[in-house]
Coordinates of C-alpha atoms and ligand atoms in Angstrom, one line a residue:
X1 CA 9.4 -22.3 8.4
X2 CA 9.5 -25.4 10.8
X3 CA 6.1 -25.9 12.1
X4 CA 5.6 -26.1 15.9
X5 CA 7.4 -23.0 16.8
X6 CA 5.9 -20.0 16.8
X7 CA 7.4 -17.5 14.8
X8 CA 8.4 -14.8 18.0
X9 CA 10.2 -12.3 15.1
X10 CA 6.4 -11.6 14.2
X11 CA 5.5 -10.9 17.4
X12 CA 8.4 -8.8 17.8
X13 CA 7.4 -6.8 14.5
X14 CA 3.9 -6.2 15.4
X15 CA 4.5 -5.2 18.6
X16 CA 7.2 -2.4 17.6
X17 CA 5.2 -1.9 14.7
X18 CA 2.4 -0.7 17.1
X19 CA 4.4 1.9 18.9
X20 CA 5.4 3.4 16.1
X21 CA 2.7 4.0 13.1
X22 CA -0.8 2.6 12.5
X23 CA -0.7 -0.8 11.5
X24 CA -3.1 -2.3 8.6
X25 CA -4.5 -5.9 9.0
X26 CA -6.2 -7.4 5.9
X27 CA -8.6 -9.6 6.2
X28 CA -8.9 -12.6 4.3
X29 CA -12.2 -14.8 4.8
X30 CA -12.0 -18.4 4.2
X31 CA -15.2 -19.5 3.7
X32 CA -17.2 -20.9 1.2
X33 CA -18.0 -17.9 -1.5
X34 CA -21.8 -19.0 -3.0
X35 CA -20.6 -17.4 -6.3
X36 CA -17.6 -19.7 -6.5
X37 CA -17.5 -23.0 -6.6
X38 CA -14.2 -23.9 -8.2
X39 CA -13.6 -27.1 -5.5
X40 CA -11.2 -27.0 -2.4
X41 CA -7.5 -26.6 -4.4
X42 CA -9.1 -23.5 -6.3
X43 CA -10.2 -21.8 -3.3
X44 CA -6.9 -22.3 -1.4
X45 CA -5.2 -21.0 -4.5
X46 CA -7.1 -17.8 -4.9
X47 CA -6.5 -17.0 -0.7
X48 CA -3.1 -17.6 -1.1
X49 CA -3.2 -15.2 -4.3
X50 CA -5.4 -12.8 -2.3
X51 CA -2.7 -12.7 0.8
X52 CA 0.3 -12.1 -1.6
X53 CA -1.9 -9.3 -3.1
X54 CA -2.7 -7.5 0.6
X55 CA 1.0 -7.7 1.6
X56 CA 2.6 -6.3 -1.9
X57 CA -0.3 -3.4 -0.8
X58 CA 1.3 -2.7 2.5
X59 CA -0.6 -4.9 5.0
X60 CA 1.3 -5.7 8.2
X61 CA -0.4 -8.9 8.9
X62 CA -3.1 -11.2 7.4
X63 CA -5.6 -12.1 9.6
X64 CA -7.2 -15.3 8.2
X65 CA -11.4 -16.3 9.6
X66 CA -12.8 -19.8 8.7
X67 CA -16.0 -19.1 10.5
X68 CA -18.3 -16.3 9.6
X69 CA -19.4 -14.0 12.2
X70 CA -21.3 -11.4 10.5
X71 CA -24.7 -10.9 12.1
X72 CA -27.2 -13.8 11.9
X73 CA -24.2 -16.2 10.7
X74 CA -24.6 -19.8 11.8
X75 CA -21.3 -21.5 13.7
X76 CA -19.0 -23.9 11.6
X77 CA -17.6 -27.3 13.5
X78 CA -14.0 -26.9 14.5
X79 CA -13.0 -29.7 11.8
X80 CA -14.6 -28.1 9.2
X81 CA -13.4 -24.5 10.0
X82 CA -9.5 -26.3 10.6
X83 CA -9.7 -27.8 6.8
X84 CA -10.3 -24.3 5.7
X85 CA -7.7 -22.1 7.5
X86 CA -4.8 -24.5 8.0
X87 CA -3.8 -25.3 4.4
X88 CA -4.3 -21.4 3.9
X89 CA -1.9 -21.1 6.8
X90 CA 0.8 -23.4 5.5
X91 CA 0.9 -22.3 2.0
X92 CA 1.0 -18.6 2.9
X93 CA 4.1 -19.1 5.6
X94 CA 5.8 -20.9 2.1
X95 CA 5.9 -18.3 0.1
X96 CA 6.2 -14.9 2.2
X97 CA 7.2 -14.0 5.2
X98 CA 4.1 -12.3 6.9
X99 CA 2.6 -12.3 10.6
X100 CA -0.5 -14.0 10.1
X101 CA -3.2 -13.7 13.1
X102 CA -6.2 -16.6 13.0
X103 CA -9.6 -15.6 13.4
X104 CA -11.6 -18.1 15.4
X105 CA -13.5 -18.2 18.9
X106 CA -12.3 -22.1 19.1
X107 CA -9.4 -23.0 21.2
X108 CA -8.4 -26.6 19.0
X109 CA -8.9 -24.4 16.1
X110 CA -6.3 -21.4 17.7
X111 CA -3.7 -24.1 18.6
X112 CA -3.6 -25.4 15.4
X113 CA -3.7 -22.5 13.7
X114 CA -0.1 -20.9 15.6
X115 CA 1.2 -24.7 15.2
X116 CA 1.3 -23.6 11.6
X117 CA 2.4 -20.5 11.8
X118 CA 0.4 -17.9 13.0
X119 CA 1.8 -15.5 15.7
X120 CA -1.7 -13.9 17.0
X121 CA -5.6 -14.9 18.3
X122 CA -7.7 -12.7 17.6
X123 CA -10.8 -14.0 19.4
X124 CA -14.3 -11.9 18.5
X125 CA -15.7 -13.3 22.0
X126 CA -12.6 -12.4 24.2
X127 CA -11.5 -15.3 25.3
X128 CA -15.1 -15.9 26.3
X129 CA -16.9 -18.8 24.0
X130 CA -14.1 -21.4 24.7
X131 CA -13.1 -22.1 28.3
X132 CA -10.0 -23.5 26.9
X133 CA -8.8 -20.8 24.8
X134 CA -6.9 -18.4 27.7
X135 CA -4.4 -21.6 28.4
X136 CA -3.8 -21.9 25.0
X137 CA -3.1 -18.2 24.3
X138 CA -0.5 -18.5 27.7
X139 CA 0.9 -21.9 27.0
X140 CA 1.7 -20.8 23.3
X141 CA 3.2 -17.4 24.0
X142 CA 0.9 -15.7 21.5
X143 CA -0.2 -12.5 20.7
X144 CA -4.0 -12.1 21.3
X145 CA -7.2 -9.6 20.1
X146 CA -9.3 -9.3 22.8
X147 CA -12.9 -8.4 21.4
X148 CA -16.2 -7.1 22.8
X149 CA -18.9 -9.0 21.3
X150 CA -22.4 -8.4 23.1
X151 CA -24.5 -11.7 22.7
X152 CA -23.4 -13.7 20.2
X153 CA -23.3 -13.7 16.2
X154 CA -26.6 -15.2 15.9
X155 CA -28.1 -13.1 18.2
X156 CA -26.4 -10.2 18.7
X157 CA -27.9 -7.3 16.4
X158 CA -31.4 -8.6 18.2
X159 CA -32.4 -5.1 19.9
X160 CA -28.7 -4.5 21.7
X161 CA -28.7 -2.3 25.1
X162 CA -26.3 -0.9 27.1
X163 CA -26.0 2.1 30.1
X164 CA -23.4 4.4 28.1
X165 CA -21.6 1.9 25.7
X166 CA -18.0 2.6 25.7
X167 CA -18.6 2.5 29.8
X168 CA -19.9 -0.7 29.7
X169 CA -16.9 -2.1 27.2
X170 CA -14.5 -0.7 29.1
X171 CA -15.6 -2.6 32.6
X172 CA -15.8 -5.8 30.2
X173 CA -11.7 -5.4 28.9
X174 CA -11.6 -5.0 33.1
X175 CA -13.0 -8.4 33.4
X176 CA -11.7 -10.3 30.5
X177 CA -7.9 -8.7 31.0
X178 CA -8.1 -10.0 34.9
X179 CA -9.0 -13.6 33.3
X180 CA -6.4 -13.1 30.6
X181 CA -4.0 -12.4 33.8
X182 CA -4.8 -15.4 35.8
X183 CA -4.9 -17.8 32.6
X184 CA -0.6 -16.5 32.5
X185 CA -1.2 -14.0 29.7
X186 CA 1.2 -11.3 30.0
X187 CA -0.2 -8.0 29.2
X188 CA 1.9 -7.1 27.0
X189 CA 0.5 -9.5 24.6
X190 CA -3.4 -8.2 24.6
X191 CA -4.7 -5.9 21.7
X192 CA -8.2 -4.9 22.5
X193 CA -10.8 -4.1 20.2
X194 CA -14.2 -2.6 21.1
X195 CA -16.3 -4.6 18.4
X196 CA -17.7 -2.6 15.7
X197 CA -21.0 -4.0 14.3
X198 CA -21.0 -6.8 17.3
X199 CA -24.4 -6.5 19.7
X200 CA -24.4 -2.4 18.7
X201 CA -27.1 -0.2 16.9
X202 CA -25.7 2.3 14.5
X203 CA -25.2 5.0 17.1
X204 CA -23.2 2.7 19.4
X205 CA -20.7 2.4 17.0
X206 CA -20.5 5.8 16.0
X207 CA -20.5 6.9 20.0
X208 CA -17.4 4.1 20.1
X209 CA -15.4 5.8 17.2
X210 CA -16.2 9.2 18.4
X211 CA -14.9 8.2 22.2
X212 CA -12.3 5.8 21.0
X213 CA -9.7 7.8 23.0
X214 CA -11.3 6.6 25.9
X215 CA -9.9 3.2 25.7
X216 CA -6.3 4.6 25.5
X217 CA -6.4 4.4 29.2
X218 CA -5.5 0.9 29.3
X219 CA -2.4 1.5 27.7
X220 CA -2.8 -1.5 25.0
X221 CA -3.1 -1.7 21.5
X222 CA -6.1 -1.3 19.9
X223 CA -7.5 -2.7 16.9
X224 CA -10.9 -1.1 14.8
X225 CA -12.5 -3.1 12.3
X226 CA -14.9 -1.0 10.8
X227 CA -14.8 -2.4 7.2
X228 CA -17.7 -2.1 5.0
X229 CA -19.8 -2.6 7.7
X230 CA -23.5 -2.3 7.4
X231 CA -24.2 0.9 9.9
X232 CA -21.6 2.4 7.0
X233 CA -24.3 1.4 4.2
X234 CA -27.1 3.0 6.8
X235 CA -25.5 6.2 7.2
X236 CA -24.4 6.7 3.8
X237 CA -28.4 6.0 2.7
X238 CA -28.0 2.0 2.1
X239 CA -25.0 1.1 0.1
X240 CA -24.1 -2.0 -0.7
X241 CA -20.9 -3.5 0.7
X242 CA -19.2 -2.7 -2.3
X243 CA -19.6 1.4 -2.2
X244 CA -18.5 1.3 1.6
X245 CA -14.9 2.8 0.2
X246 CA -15.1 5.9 1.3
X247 CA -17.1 5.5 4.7
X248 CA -14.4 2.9 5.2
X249 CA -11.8 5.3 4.5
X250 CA -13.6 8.2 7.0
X251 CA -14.1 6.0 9.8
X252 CA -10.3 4.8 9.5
X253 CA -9.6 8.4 9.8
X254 CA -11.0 8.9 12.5
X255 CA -10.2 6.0 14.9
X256 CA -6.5 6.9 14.1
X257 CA -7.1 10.2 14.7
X258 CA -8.6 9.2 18.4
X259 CA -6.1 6.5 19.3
X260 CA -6.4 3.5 17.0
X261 CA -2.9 1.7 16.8
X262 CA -4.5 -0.9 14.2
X263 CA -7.0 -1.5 11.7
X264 CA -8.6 -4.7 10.5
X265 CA -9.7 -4.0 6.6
X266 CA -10.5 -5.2 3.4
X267 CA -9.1 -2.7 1.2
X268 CA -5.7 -2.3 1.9
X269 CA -3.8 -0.6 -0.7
X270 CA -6.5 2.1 -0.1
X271 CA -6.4 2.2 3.6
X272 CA -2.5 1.7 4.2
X273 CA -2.7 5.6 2.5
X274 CA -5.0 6.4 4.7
X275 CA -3.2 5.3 7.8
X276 CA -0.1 7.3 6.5
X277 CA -1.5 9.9 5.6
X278 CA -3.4 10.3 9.5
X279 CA -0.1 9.2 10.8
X280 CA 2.1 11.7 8.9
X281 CA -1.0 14.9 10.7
X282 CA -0.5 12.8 13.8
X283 CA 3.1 12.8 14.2
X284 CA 5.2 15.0 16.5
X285 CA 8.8 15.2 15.5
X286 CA 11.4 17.5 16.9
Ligands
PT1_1 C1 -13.6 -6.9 14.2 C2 -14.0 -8.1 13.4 C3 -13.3 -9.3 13.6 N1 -15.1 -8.1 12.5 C4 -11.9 -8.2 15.1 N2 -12.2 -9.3 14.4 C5 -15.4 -9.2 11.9 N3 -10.8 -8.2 16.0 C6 -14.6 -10.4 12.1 C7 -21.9 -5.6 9.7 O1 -22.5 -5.0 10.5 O2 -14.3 -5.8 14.1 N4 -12.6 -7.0 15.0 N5 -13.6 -10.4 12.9 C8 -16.6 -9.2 10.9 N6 -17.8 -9.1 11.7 C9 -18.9 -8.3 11.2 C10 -19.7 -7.7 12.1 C11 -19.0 -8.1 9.8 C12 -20.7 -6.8 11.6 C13 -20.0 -7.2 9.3 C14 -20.9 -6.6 10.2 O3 -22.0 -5.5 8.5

């Protein structure tokens, strides 16, 4: 792929892709892993590996974070987090041919990111942490995730409050969709994504997957990343990340099942037969 132009047969897939079935994002982190420390080729090797593996299992696209934003996480400087992701980036657009969406808050970080070949921006603050990122989404023609974070990762799971939740997100995609308008972002290339696990106590994300449908009225896609997320562990009496499977798998179910058109996950073999098998209860033929 020649760098520099961004690949708009991606776009074109993901956006068909959305009006027609559920479609699975995997997620793969690029950050430092404390129980690996194999040096910089090693770890760019085993992402690649990881990506190859999450699209033989289905995924639609790969979205690909340099920065952690996990409660409590501490921001990464946008050279640091641009030696992570962009080599990822390049090697992956080598060897398959797979939308790839880049995980940052950081406009510099974004640009680079589609200059190499990713098609989508999928920004946990909304377009809100960088004042630059909005022109860069409309200058590039990209695709873009519009998330509702309350507060920000440090901060955020520090005693969260709103009036009625999904209310209260909804007014914000009001907001952040009439900046995304003014910036030149045509509409037609938002996603929004009501933030799972982002400024919310365990019963404002359950209230969000339970009213999901609510958010339909926008007429957008929308994205749920629920994935082994910790009010998952809390419900299911404190499991580790590692026995979230199944919650995973139920809370999948059920955003489909109220209007999801995408999910963000780590398991993807196991969730793509999720997603079809929702889809297949879902669909109205004849
Ligand atoms: C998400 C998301 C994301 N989540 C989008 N991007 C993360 N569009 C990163 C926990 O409570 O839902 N949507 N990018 C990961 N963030 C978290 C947040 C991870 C909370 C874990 C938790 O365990």
């Amino acid at each position: 792929m020649e760098a520099g132009s961004l690949p708009l047969n991606h776009i074109a897939r993901l956006q068909q892709t959305t009006r027609e079935r559920t479609l699975v994002m995997g997620i793969l982190n690029v950050t430092p892993d404390s129980f690996y420390d194999g040096g910089r080729y090693a770890q760019l090797e085993l992402a690649v590996q990881r990506a190859l593996q999450m699209v033989e299992e289905g995924a639609d696209i790969i979205d690909i974070g340099g920065e952690s934003t996990r409660p409590g996480s501490q921001p990464v400087p946008a050279e640091e987090e641009l030696r992570r992701v962009l080599p990822v980036i390049q090697a992956i657009r080598q060897r398959v041919d797979v939308p790839i969406s880049i995980d940052t808050t950081k406009s510099l970080v974004a640009e680079q990111a589609l200059q190499a070949g990713a098609c989508m921006v999928n920004d946990i603050s909304g377009l809100g942490f960088d004042p630059r990122m909005a022109e860069v989404v409309a200058r590039t023609g990209a695709l873009c995730c519009i998330m509702h974070i309350q507060g920000t990762p440090q901060t955020m799971q520090n005693n969260p409050q709103y009036d009625d939740v999904v209310r209260d997100i909804s007014a914000y995609f009001e907001e952040r969709l009439a900046l995304a308008e003014r910036a030149g972002i045509p509409r037609e290339k938002v996603w929004l994504d009501p933030g799972i696990g982002f400024g919310k106590t365990v019963e404002h994300n359950l209230q969000i997957l339970r009213r999901l449908r609510e958010f339909t009225a926008f007429g957008l896609p929308i994205l749920i990343g629920a994935s082994r997320k910790s009010f998952i562990g809390r419900i299911l009496g404190d499991l580790p990340p590692e026995e979230r499977l199944e919650g995973t798998a139920a809370t999948v179910a059920v955003a489909i099942m109220n209007g999801a058109n995408a999910v963000r996950v780590h398991d993807v073999r196991a969730m793509v037969r999720v997603a079809r098998m929702v889809d297949a209860v879902l669909r109205v033929s004849g």
